[in-house]
Structures are given as C-alpha cells and as structure tokens.
Coordinates of C-alpha atoms in Angstrom, one line a residue:
M7 CA 0.1 0.0 0.0
Q8 CA 1.2 3.6 -0.7
P9 CA 1.7 6.0 2.6
Q10 CA -1.7 6.8 3.8
R11 CA -2.7 10.4 4.0
Q12 CA -5.5 12.0 5.4
Q13 CA -8.4 12.1 2.9
K14 CA -11.8 13.9 3.2
P15 CA -14.6 11.6 4.6
D16 CA -16.4 10.3 1.3
V17 CA -16.9 6.7 1.5
S18 CA -19.6 4.6 2.9
V19 CA -19.1 0.9 3.7
V20 CA -22.0 -1.4 3.3
V21 CA -21.7 -4.5 5.5
I22 CA -24.3 -7.2 5.2
G23 CA -24.9 -10.1 7.4
Y24 CA -27.3 -12.7 8.4
D25 CA -26.9 -14.9 11.4
D26 CA -23.3 -14.2 11.5
E27 CA -22.9 -12.9 15.1
A28 CA -19.3 -14.3 15.4
N29 CA -17.9 -12.5 12.5
I30 CA -19.7 -9.2 11.7
T31 CA -18.1 -7.0 14.4
D32 CA -14.7 -8.1 13.1
A33 CA -16.0 -7.0 9.6
V34 CA -17.3 -3.7 10.7
R35 CA -14.1 -2.9 12.9
S36 CA -12.0 -3.4 9.9
A37 CA -14.0 -0.7 7.8
L38 CA -13.8 1.6 10.8
A39 CA -10.4 1.2 11.2
Q40 CA -9.8 2.4 7.6
G41 CA -9.8 5.9 9.0
A42 CA -10.8 9.4 8.0
A43 CA -11.8 8.4 4.6
V44 CA -14.7 6.4 5.8
R45 CA -17.7 8.6 6.6
E46 CA -20.1 6.1 7.7
V47 CA -20.5 2.1 7.9
V48 CA -23.9 1.1 7.1
A49 CA -24.5 -2.2 8.5
V50 CA -27.7 -4.1 7.3
D51 CA -29.1 -6.8 9.2
D52 CA -31.0 -9.3 6.8
C53 CA -33.6 -10.2 9.9
S54 CA -31.0 -12.5 11.7
T55 CA -32.3 -15.0 14.4
D56 CA -29.3 -15.1 16.4
G57 CA -27.4 -11.9 18.4
T58 CA -26.2 -10.4 14.9
F59 CA -28.4 -7.4 15.4
E60 CA -27.8 -7.0 19.2
A61 CA -24.1 -7.2 18.6
L62 CA -24.2 -4.5 15.8
T63 CA -26.1 -2.2 18.2
H64 CA -24.0 -2.7 21.0
L65 CA -20.9 -1.7 19.0
A66 CA -22.8 1.5 17.4
E67 CA -23.3 2.8 21.0
T68 CA -19.8 3.7 21.1
E69 CA -19.1 4.1 17.3
P70 CA -20.6 7.2 15.7
R71 CA -19.9 6.5 12.3
L72 CA -21.8 2.9 12.6
R73 CA -25.4 2.9 11.5
V74 CA -27.3 -0.3 11.9
I75 CA -30.5 -1.2 9.7
R76 CA -32.7 -4.2 10.3
R77 CA -34.7 -5.5 7.5
E78 CA -38.0 -6.5 8.4
T79 CA -37.9 -9.8 6.7
N80 CA -35.2 -12.3 5.6
S81 CA -34.4 -11.9 1.7
G82 CA -33.0 -15.2 1.5
G83 CA -29.8 -13.6 -0.4
C84 CA -27.2 -11.1 -0.4
G85 CA -28.8 -8.7 -3.0
S86 CA -31.7 -7.1 -1.5
P87 CA -29.6 -6.1 1.6
R88 CA -26.9 -4.6 -0.4
N89 CA -29.7 -2.6 -2.1
T90 CA -30.9 -1.5 1.0
G91 CA -27.5 -0.2 1.7
I92 CA -27.2 1.4 -1.8
D93 CA -30.4 3.4 -0.8
A94 CA -29.3 4.4 2.6
V95 CA -25.6 5.6 2.1
T96 CA -24.8 9.4 2.1
S97 CA -21.3 9.5 1.0
S98 CA -19.8 10.1 -2.7
Y99 CA -18.5 6.5 -2.9
V100 CA -19.7 3.3 -1.9
M101 CA -18.1 -0.3 -1.5
F102 CA -19.4 -3.5 0.0
L103 CA -18.1 -5.9 2.6
D104 CA -19.6 -9.3 3.6
S105 CA -19.8 -10.0 7.2
D106 CA -17.4 -12.8 7.5
D107 CA -14.8 -11.2 5.4
V108 CA -12.5 -8.0 6.2
L109 CA -10.9 -5.1 4.8
P110 CA -7.1 -4.7 5.0
P111 CA -5.5 -1.7 6.5
G112 CA -5.2 1.1 3.6
A113 CA -7.9 -0.4 1.3
V114 CA -10.3 2.6 1.2
D115 CA -7.5 5.1 1.1
A116 CA -5.9 3.3 -2.1
L117 CA -9.4 3.1 -3.9
L118 CA -10.3 6.4 -3.1
R119 CA -7.1 8.0 -4.0
A120 CA -7.2 6.3 -7.6
A121 CA -10.8 7.5 -7.9
R122 CA -10.2 11.1 -7.2
E123 CA -6.7 11.2 -9.3
E124 CA -8.2 9.3 -12.4
R125 CA -11.6 10.6 -12.2
A126 CA -12.7 7.0 -12.1
E127 CA -16.6 6.0 -11.5
V128 CA -15.4 2.4 -10.5
V129 CA -12.1 1.8 -9.0
S130 CA -11.1 -2.2 -8.6
G131 CA -8.4 -3.8 -6.7
L132 CA -6.8 -6.9 -5.6
C133 CA -8.9 -9.5 -3.6
V134 CA -6.9 -12.2 -1.6
R135 CA -8.8 -15.5 -0.6
R136 CA -7.6 -16.6 2.8
E137 CA -8.3 -20.1 3.8
L138 CA -9.1 -20.5 7.5
P139 CA -7.8 -21.9 9.8
S140 CA -4.7 -22.3 8.1
G141 CA -4.2 -18.8 6.6
R142 CA -3.0 -19.9 3.2
E143 CA -3.6 -17.2 0.8
V144 CA -4.6 -17.3 -3.0
L145 CA -4.6 -14.1 -5.1
W146 CA -8.0 -13.7 -6.8
Q147 CA -7.5 -12.8 -10.5
D148 CA -4.3 -11.2 -9.8
S149 CA -3.3 -11.1 -13.6
L150 CA -5.6 -8.2 -13.8
Y151 CA -4.0 -6.1 -11.1
R152 CA -0.3 -6.6 -11.6
E153 CA 0.0 -2.8 -12.4
S154 CA -2.1 0.1 -12.3
A155 CA -4.1 1.1 -15.4
V156 CA -7.1 3.3 -16.4
L157 CA -9.9 2.3 -18.8
E158 CA -12.0 4.6 -20.7
R159 CA -14.7 2.0 -21.0
P160 CA -14.4 -1.9 -19.8
A161 CA -14.5 -3.2 -23.3
Q162 CA -10.8 -2.3 -23.6
L163 CA -10.0 -5.2 -21.4
P164 CA -12.4 -7.9 -21.8
A165 CA -10.9 -10.1 -19.0
L166 CA -12.7 -8.1 -16.7
V167 CA -15.6 -10.1 -16.8
H168 CA -13.6 -12.9 -15.0
D169 CA -13.6 -10.8 -11.9
T170 CA -17.5 -11.2 -11.0
L171 CA -16.9 -9.8 -7.4
C172 CA -18.7 -6.8 -6.0
V173 CA -16.6 -6.5 -2.8
N174 CA -13.1 -5.5 -4.2
K175 CA -14.4 -2.4 -5.9
L176 CA -15.4 1.4 -4.9
Y177 CA -18.2 2.7 -6.6
R178 CA -19.3 6.6 -7.1
T179 CA -22.8 6.3 -5.6
D180 CA -24.3 8.8 -8.1
F181 CA -23.1 6.6 -11.1
L182 CA -25.0 3.5 -9.5
R183 CA -28.1 5.6 -8.6
E184 CA -28.3 7.5 -12.1
R185 CA -27.9 4.1 -14.1
S186 CA -30.3 2.2 -11.6
I187 CA -27.5 -0.5 -11.1
R188 CA -28.7 -2.8 -8.3
F189 CA -28.6 -6.4 -7.3
P190 CA -31.1 -8.9 -7.9
E191 CA -33.9 -9.0 -5.4
G192 CA -34.4 -12.1 -3.0
R193 CA -33.2 -15.5 -3.1
F194 CA -30.7 -15.1 -6.2
R195 CA -27.5 -16.9 -5.9
Y196 CA -24.3 -15.2 -7.5
E197 CA -25.9 -12.1 -7.6
D198 CA -22.5 -10.6 -8.1
F199 CA -22.7 -11.8 -11.6
V200 CA -25.3 -9.9 -12.5
F201 CA -24.4 -6.7 -10.6
T202 CA -21.0 -6.9 -12.2
A203 CA -22.5 -7.5 -15.7
R204 CA -24.6 -4.1 -15.1
V205 CA -21.7 -2.2 -14.1
L206 CA -19.6 -3.2 -17.2
A207 CA -22.7 -2.8 -19.3
A208 CA -23.0 0.9 -18.2
G209 CA -19.3 1.6 -19.5
P210 CA -18.0 3.4 -16.7
R211 CA -14.4 5.0 -16.5
M212 CA -12.5 2.5 -14.6
A213 CA -9.1 2.5 -12.7
L214 CA -7.3 -0.9 -11.7
I215 CA -4.8 -0.6 -8.7
P216 CA -2.5 -3.6 -7.5
D217 CA -3.0 -2.8 -4.0
R218 CA -4.8 -5.4 -1.8
V219 CA -8.1 -4.1 -1.0
Y220 CA -10.2 -6.9 0.3
V221 CA -9.8 -10.2 2.2
W222 CA -12.3 -13.0 1.3
H223 CA -12.3 -15.7 3.9
V224 CA -12.9 -19.1 2.9
R225 CA -14.2 -21.5 5.8
R226 CA -14.5 -24.9 4.4
S227 CA -15.2 -26.5 7.8
A228 CA -18.2 -24.1 8.6
E229 CA -21.4 -25.5 9.3
Q230 CA -23.2 -23.3 6.7
L231 CA -21.1 -23.2 3.7
S232 CA -20.9 -20.1 1.7
I233 CA -22.7 -19.9 -1.8
S234 CA -19.6 -20.5 -3.5
L235 CA -18.5 -23.7 -1.5
D236 CA -21.8 -25.3 -1.1
R237 CA -22.1 -26.9 -4.9
G238 CA -23.5 -30.2 -3.6
D239 CA -27.1 -29.8 -4.8
I240 CA -28.0 -29.5 -8.5
G241 CA -29.9 -26.2 -7.7
N242 CA -26.5 -24.5 -7.1
W243 CA -25.2 -25.4 -10.7
Q244 CA -28.5 -24.2 -12.4
A245 CA -28.3 -20.9 -10.2
R246 CA -24.8 -20.4 -11.6
A247 CA -25.6 -21.0 -15.3
E248 CA -28.7 -18.7 -14.8
A249 CA -26.5 -15.9 -13.6
S250 CA -24.0 -16.4 -16.3
R251 CA -26.9 -16.4 -18.8
Q252 CA -28.2 -13.1 -17.3
A253 CA -24.8 -11.5 -17.5
Y254 CA -24.2 -12.5 -21.0
D255 CA -27.6 -10.9 -22.0
I256 CA -27.2 -7.9 -20.1
L257 CA -23.9 -7.2 -21.7
L258 CA -25.4 -8.2 -25.3
S259 CA -28.2 -5.9 -24.7
A260 CA -26.1 -3.0 -24.0
G261 CA -24.1 -3.3 -27.2
Q262 CA -21.0 -4.9 -25.4
K263 CA -20.5 -7.7 -27.8
E264 CA -17.0 -8.1 -27.0
L265 CA -17.7 -8.4 -23.3
A266 CA -20.4 -10.7 -23.8
R267 CA -18.2 -13.1 -25.9
A268 CA -15.8 -12.9 -23.2
A269 CA -18.4 -13.9 -20.5
R270 CA -19.5 -16.7 -22.2
A271 CA -15.8 -18.0 -22.7
K272 CA -15.2 -17.4 -19.0
F273 CA -18.0 -19.8 -18.1
L274 CA -16.3 -22.5 -20.0
D275 CA -13.1 -21.8 -18.7
H276 CA -14.0 -21.3 -15.0
E277 CA -17.4 -22.3 -14.0
L278 CA -17.6 -25.8 -16.4
R279 CA -14.0 -26.8 -15.5
M280 CA -14.8 -26.2 -11.8
Y281 CA -17.9 -28.5 -11.7
V282 CA -16.4 -31.0 -14.0
R283 CA -13.4 -31.8 -11.5
E284 CA -16.0 -32.6 -8.8
L285 CA -18.7 -34.5 -11.0
D286 CA -17.2 -37.9 -10.0
L287 CA -18.0 -36.8 -6.3
R288 CA -21.7 -36.8 -6.9
D289 CA -24.2 -39.4 -7.3
A290 CA -25.8 -40.8 -10.6
E291 CA -28.9 -38.7 -10.2
Y292 CA -26.8 -35.7 -9.6
R293 CA -24.6 -36.2 -12.4
R294 CA -27.6 -36.8 -14.9
A295 CA -29.3 -33.9 -14.0
W296 CA -26.3 -31.6 -14.3
W297 CA -25.4 -33.2 -17.6
T298 CA -28.7 -32.4 -19.1
H299 CA -29.1 -29.0 -17.7
T300 CA -25.4 -28.3 -19.0
R301 CA -26.1 -29.6 -22.5
E302 CA -29.3 -27.3 -22.6
Y303 CA -27.4 -24.1 -21.6
L304 CA -24.5 -25.1 -23.8
G305 CA -27.2 -25.1 -26.7
E306 CA -27.5 -21.6 -26.6
Y307 CA -24.0 -20.9 -27.6
D308 CA -23.8 -19.5 -31.3
A309 CA -21.0 -20.8 -33.9
A310 CA -18.7 -17.7 -33.0
D311 CA -18.3 -19.0 -29.4
W312 CA -16.6 -22.3 -30.5
T313 CA -14.3 -20.9 -33.1
V314 CA -11.8 -18.8 -30.8
N315 CA -9.0 -21.0 -29.2
Q316 CA -10.4 -24.5 -29.9
T317 CA -7.9 -26.2 -27.8
A318 CA -9.0 -24.2 -24.8
P319 CA -9.8 -27.0 -22.2
G320 CA -13.3 -25.6 -21.5
R321 CA -14.4 -25.6 -25.2
L322 CA -13.4 -29.2 -25.5
L323 CA -15.0 -30.4 -22.4
A324 CA -18.0 -28.4 -23.8
R325 CA -17.8 -30.1 -27.1
V326 CA -17.7 -33.6 -25.6
I327 CA -20.8 -32.9 -23.4
L328 CA -22.9 -31.2 -26.5
A329 CA -22.1 -34.5 -28.4
S330 CA -23.1 -37.1 -25.7
P331 CA -26.6 -37.5 -24.4
E332 CA -25.6 -39.3 -21.3
P333 CA -22.6 -38.7 -18.8
R334 CA -19.4 -40.1 -20.3
D335 CA -15.6 -40.3 -19.6
L336 CA -15.9 -38.3 -16.2
P337 CA -12.5 -39.5 -15.0
R338 CA -10.6 -38.3 -18.3
L339 CA -12.9 -35.2 -18.3
K340 CA -11.9 -34.3 -14.6
E341 CA -8.0 -34.6 -15.9
L342 CA -8.8 -32.4 -18.9
A343 CA -10.7 -29.8 -16.2
A344 CA -7.4 -29.7 -13.9
R345 CA -5.2 -26.8 -13.8
P346 CA -2.8 -27.3 -15.4
T347 CA -4.9 -29.3 -17.9
R348 CA -4.1 -33.0 -18.6
L349 CA -5.3 -34.7 -21.6
C350 CA -5.0 -38.5 -20.5
P351 CA -5.1 -41.6 -22.8
P352 CA -6.6 -43.2 -24.9
Y353 CA -5.6 -41.2 -28.0
A354 CA -7.8 -42.3 -30.6
R355 CA -7.7 -41.4 -34.3
D356 CA -10.4 -41.6 -36.9
R357 CA -10.1 -43.4 -40.4
D358 CA -8.2 -40.8 -41.8
G359 CA -5.6 -40.7 -38.9
T360 CA -7.0 -37.3 -37.5
P361 CA -6.9 -37.3 -33.8
V362 CA -10.4 -37.5 -32.3
W363 CA -11.9 -37.8 -28.7
A364 CA -13.0 -41.2 -28.8
D365 CA -13.6 -44.2 -31.4
D366 CA -17.3 -43.7 -31.0
L367 CA -17.0 -39.8 -31.2
P368 CA -15.2 -39.6 -34.6
Q369 CA -16.9 -36.1 -35.3
L370 CA -15.1 -34.7 -32.2
T371 CA -11.9 -33.9 -33.9
L372 CA -8.8 -32.7 -32.0
E373 CA -7.0 -31.6 -35.0
P374 CA -6.0 -28.3 -33.8
F375 CA -3.7 -30.0 -31.3
L376 CA -1.4 -31.0 -34.1
T377 CA -0.3 -27.3 -34.9
R378 CA 0.3 -26.2 -31.4
P379 CA 3.8 -25.9 -29.6
A380 CA 4.7 -29.0 -27.8
H381 CA 5.2 -27.0 -24.5
Q382 CA 1.6 -25.6 -24.7
L383 CA 0.2 -29.2 -25.2
P384 CA -2.0 -30.6 -22.6
L385 CA 0.4 -33.4 -21.5
A386 CA -0.2 -36.3 -19.1
V387 CA 2.2 -37.7 -16.7
D388 CA 1.2 -40.6 -14.5
A389 CA 2.7 -40.8 -11.1
E390 CA 2.9 -43.5 -8.3
L391 CA 4.7 -42.7 -4.9
H392 CA 6.0 -45.8 -3.2
P393 CA 6.7 -44.8 0.4
G394 CA 9.2 -47.3 2.0
A395 CA 11.1 -47.9 5.3
R396 CA 14.7 -47.0 3.8
V397 CA 13.6 -45.2 0.4
T398 CA 10.5 -43.8 -1.1
A399 CA 10.4 -43.9 -4.9
L400 CA 8.4 -41.5 -7.0
R401 CA 7.7 -43.0 -10.5
L402 CA 6.9 -41.1 -13.5
R403 CA 5.8 -41.8 -16.8
L404 CA 5.1 -39.3 -19.6
H405 CA 2.6 -39.8 -22.4
E406 CA 3.0 -39.3 -26.3
L407 CA 0.3 -37.1 -27.7
Y408 CA -0.6 -37.7 -31.0
G409 CA 3.0 -37.9 -32.2
R410 CA 3.7 -34.5 -30.9
V411 CA 6.0 -35.3 -28.0
A412 CA 8.6 -37.4 -29.5
P413 CA 9.8 -34.7 -32.1
A414 CA 10.4 -32.2 -29.3
G415 CA 12.4 -34.1 -27.5
P416 CA 11.6 -34.7 -23.8
R417 CA 14.7 -34.5 -21.9
E418 CA 14.0 -34.2 -18.3
L419 CA 11.5 -33.3 -15.4
A420 CA 12.1 -31.3 -12.5
V421 CA 10.1 -32.4 -9.5
E422 CA 8.6 -29.8 -7.0
W423 CA 6.4 -30.4 -3.8
R424 CA 4.2 -27.4 -2.9
H425 CA 2.9 -27.2 0.7
R426 CA -0.9 -26.5 0.5
E427 CA -1.3 -24.8 3.7
R428 CA 2.0 -22.8 4.1
G429 CA 2.7 -22.1 0.7
L430 CA 6.4 -23.4 0.6
T431 CA 7.8 -24.9 -2.4
R432 CA 10.6 -27.6 -2.6
R433 CA 12.2 -28.6 -5.7
T434 CA 13.7 -32.0 -4.8
A435 CA 15.0 -33.4 -8.1
T436 CA 15.7 -33.2 -11.9
V437 CA 15.6 -36.6 -13.5
A438 CA 16.3 -37.7 -17.0
L439 CA 13.4 -38.8 -19.1
T440 CA 14.0 -42.5 -20.8
P441 CA 12.3 -43.6 -23.6
S442 CA 10.4 -46.8 -23.4
A443 CA 9.3 -49.4 -25.8
D444 CA 5.7 -48.5 -25.4
G445 CA 6.4 -45.1 -26.5
T446 CA 6.0 -43.2 -23.1
W447 CA 9.1 -41.7 -21.3
A448 CA 10.0 -42.8 -17.8
A449 CA 11.6 -41.3 -14.8
E450 CA 12.3 -42.3 -11.1
T451 CA 13.5 -40.1 -8.0
A452 CA 13.8 -40.8 -4.5
V453 CA 12.0 -38.5 -2.3
D454 CA 12.7 -37.5 1.2
L455 CA 9.5 -37.2 3.0
A456 CA 10.9 -36.8 6.3
G457 CA 12.6 -33.7 4.9
L458 CA 9.4 -32.3 3.5
G459 CA 7.7 -32.7 7.2
A460 CA 3.8 -32.5 8.1
G461 CA 1.1 -31.3 5.9
T462 CA -0.3 -31.7 2.6
W463 CA 2.1 -31.5 -0.4
D464 CA 1.0 -31.2 -4.0
L465 CA 3.2 -32.7 -6.6
R466 CA 4.3 -30.3 -9.4
L467 CA 6.5 -31.1 -12.7
H468 CA 8.4 -29.1 -15.2
V469 CA 9.2 -31.1 -18.4
R470 CA 12.0 -29.8 -20.4
F471 CA 12.2 -30.3 -24.1
A472 CA 15.5 -30.1 -26.4
D473 CA 14.8 -26.6 -27.5
G474 CA 14.9 -25.5 -23.9
T475 CA 11.2 -24.8 -23.7
T476 CA 9.3 -26.1 -20.6
R477 CA 5.7 -27.3 -19.7
E478 CA 4.6 -27.0 -16.0
M479 CA 2.0 -29.7 -14.8
T480 CA 0.6 -31.6 -12.3
A481 CA 0.9 -35.6 -12.4
H482 CA -2.2 -38.1 -12.7
A483 CA -2.4 -40.2 -9.5
R484 CA -2.1 -43.9 -10.5
T485 CA -4.8 -45.9 -8.8
G486 CA -3.5 -49.5 -8.9
P487 CA -3.4 -52.0 -6.0
G488 CA -2.0 -50.5 -3.1
L489 CA -0.8 -47.4 -4.6
L490 CA -3.0 -44.9 -2.6
R491 CA -3.0 -46.4 0.9
R492 CA -1.8 -45.0 4.3
R493 CA 1.3 -46.4 5.4
V494 CA 3.4 -45.8 8.7
V495 CA 6.9 -45.6 7.8
P496 CA 9.9 -45.3 10.3
S497 CA 12.1 -42.1 10.2
L498 CA 15.6 -41.2 11.7
L499 CA 14.4 -37.7 11.8
H500 CA 11.0 -37.7 13.3
G501 CA 10.7 -41.4 14.6
V502 CA 7.7 -42.3 12.6
L503 CA 5.9 -40.9 9.6
L504 CA 2.2 -41.5 8.3
V505 CA 2.2 -41.2 4.9
Q506 CA -1.1 -41.0 2.8
P507 CA -0.6 -40.5 -0.9
Y508 CA -4.0 -39.5 -2.8
A509 CA -5.7 -38.0 -5.7
T510 CA -7.2 -34.8 -5.6
H511 CA -10.5 -33.7 -7.0
S512 CA -8.9 -33.1 -10.3
G513 CA -7.1 -36.7 -10.1
A514 CA -3.5 -35.1 -9.4
L515 CA -1.2 -37.0 -7.2
A516 CA -0.6 -35.4 -3.6
V517 CA 0.5 -36.6 -0.2
R518 CA -0.7 -36.0 3.2
M519 CA 1.8 -36.7 6.0
A520 CA 2.0 -36.7 9.8
T521 CA 4.8 -36.8 11.7
G522 CA 6.2 -38.2 15.1
P523 CA 4.3 -40.4 17.5
R524 CA 1.9 -37.4 18.5
G525 CA 1.1 -36.7 14.9
V526 CA 0.2 -40.1 13.9
T527 CA -1.5 -40.7 17.0
S528 CA -3.7 -37.8 16.5
V529 CA -4.6 -38.7 13.0
L530 CA -5.5 -42.2 13.9
R531 CA -7.7 -40.8 16.7
G532 CA -9.6 -38.5 14.4
R533 CA -10.2 -41.3 12.0
L534 CA -11.6 -43.5 14.5
R535 CA -13.9 -40.9 15.9
R536 CA -15.4 -40.5 12.5
L537 CA -15.8 -44.2 12.2
F538 CA -17.9 -44.2 15.1
R539 CA -19.9 -41.2 14.8

C-alpha cells in the first residue's frame, strides 16, 4: 500500500450479514479502522435470528460512524440487503463488505485516491482468498491487477468479466443510482455476476490498482457453507448457469458484444471446469441432471463462441458434453478440467488418422492440437509414490500425444512439492526422461518425505524439451492396488511418519503426512472418531 494520507470523509462501506454474530463485528471494525476517509459504515442485518443485530447495536453505541439497519423480513440472499445499503448511504462513494470478510489496512485510501486522481466511476483492486484456519492465501484474478491501469471503458479489457466480485471495488454512488444499477432481489444466488455485468454494461471509466483491498475468508469447515462452496446440490449449478446467462444477456443488450463473448468464454474456462472436476464426487442422479442442464445451456452458444481458441480445455469439455446425451468419460474429463490441464489416454484417431476424442465420437476432432507447440500441449504424466522404510520412490511416466512429443525431444523432469497450507515450494530433483518401448518416457527419483515434513504436499512437475522450452504440469495419480493407501514409515528424523498418497479432486497426485508419534496418534484418533459417529 502507498503511505496513507488524511483524506476527506467520502466513502460509505455497506456491511451485510445474516446470523453471523461470530464474525460481523470484526468486519465492521475493519471498515471503521480504514480511517478518516470512511464517513460511515452502514450495517444491514437481514433479519437475523441469532445475536447479530444486538452485537451491531451494541457496537454502534460507541461508534458514531456506524449506522445499523434491520430488515423486517429475511430476503434469502445477499442482493436485497446490499440494495438497502445503496439506498441508505450518504457518501460520494460506496463499497461492499460481507460479514465474514475484512478490509485490509489502507484499502479505502488506495481506492479513493485512485478514484479522485483518475476521475474514475469504478475502482477495482486485488482480492485475497484466505483459507481458514490455515491462513493460506490465494490471489483472486491477480493477472488483472499486476499494475495500475485506467480504462475509458471496460471493453478495452474483456478479461474484466472474470472478476465477478462486487466487494473489491469502490463505486461512485451517483453512478449506481443514476444508472439504476442494483443487485437482483430476493433469493438469487451469484448475484455478483448480474450486478457486475450491469456495472460493465454501463461503460464506466475504470481504474485498476495492484493494492490489496479485500480479504475473502474461505471457511470450508463451517456448518453453513457459503454459496460459492456449497456446490453439492444441482440447484447451485442451475443458479450459477442462470446468473451467467443473465450476465451475458445484460452485456449483449447494452451493445457490449466483446464483453458478452468474453463472458461466455469465461463460463467454459472457469465454471464448467470447476464443476466437472467434482462430478465424480456426486451420485448418478446429480450427474444426469447436471449433464442435461449443461447441454441445454451450452445449446444457447452460437457458432462464433466455438471458433476462438479451439484447444482451450473448457471448449473441449463443452464439445464432449454437447456430443453425448448421457454422462461419459468422467475420469478423463476431470483430468482435462485440471489446472494445468491434462489430456490423458486413450488417444483415438478416425479412419483418416485425424486425432479425435474417442472412437465412438469421430466427429469430435482434436486436429488443432497438431499445430500447437509441444510446451503448450495438455500433456499427461502418470505418477506413483511408493513409501518405504529405507527409500520412498516416485515413478513418473510421460505419455505421447498424437505424435507431437517425440519430435520435441523431452529431456528431463524437475520435481517440486508445494505445501498447500504454508505455500512453501521445495524442488527436490531433476531427473532424466528415458524412452520406453511402449512409446512413453519414464523417470524415477527418491523422495525425502521426512525432509518435507507434516502437512499436505502437491506434486508439480516441469518437463524440459530439447529446445529449452518447458511445460509446468501436475501428475495423474495412478490408482492401482495398494498405490493410494496409508502407510506408517519409520523415520530417523521424526521417529515415525504416517504417509497418505491420494488423488485430488482433479485426479492429481498429492500426499498428506503426519510426523512423530503425537502427529500419527492424532490422525488415527480422528479417523476412529469419524468411523464411530
């Protein structure tokens, strides 16, 4: 953040909450702590049934900048209370904050300074997703915020449609009111999608800043999951598709054809890939309903939606779904939806030798892959981890892909392990790739599990080709007999290790480890408690 300067009170922060007594005062305090630039915090309680309203009114007794509004009935969503806030604020600028999140120090100053200096109607900054309780942070759409930028109109940067959040932005209040830009009312999931589309459709002058302006708390173990995390029922997917449809229609109706096209591409690249990675976790009834609904939605796409970047993973996923009346190839689709993407065997061809998705789908050609550079292909590597008392072996096998890999000359694999909670990266080896008789390339290396330590570690690989180019990738976890089972391994450093290789939601190899007798005992006790619930 830039050094803070005293600014004229000109910002209202709208905080919304429902039955969130445990967190809402922290959210409000983070807004009040922004300093003199915040004229008021308007806290809208959506008719909570716990102590949320009482906690807010108690805080307001000692905070003159805090106004508390209690809605008479619960709206069932986030849009209505935010609209209540828009109607109530008295400042020139407004921003939104959810009750379970916080504003980092200096956020309002950075946003307001850009709004004034650049005469911007909307200023957008960097949001950080913070996993709780681990504290691990992931930057949201950080490619948009690597440096400051000013846009006379959003269409200058179509990638803006990927940032559907409303909370990491400062809006000129008159801009929202004069253009009648509001959130969908009532129980409407993914209301941010529609609101953000309305903002972009209005064509505001925008400023983008690299400052951290919002901390989005992700609580995966919460009793009541947030809308974005609660994806287990088909209604969630239907709501997400409907919000995406409305966003597209809003942009198209406003004449923002480029943004509308980008919104459709974003659905394929983000929404579709995310839900496909989780399909095998759902039951057969969900999968059939999801498949049917997705085919209906994708049927609305026109020819131009499929012509750009035909090798993009989301487009290939969508084409497979459209070509198949019933769910199929879920394990392979899950690998294709991974980040980075993996196109796993089998590699079928039609009668003319053209690459196709499958023998029974010859019309679904993969011919564009024949012209992409090898280091941009969705290559697949199989991985096996064999924990042992003396040596833990990691065995890797790189697959050929329609004859493109061998001419590129794959030379070696660099092996990295990334700690999921702490964000550490440890490169442990660089190993040569050896051609095999079956047309693949093999590599093997020892892994010092004790040196990695406790926690969850994700395997990442970098394959290097003869011309010096590299491809970063994850590895498909082999699932043969005994490969993904928990093992207790003796360790000179820790005494004992509990090692659990497993496949992530996207099918990639990862490993969980507990160290020492206490760590191992804690894991085993937790497992027993779950078994006997």
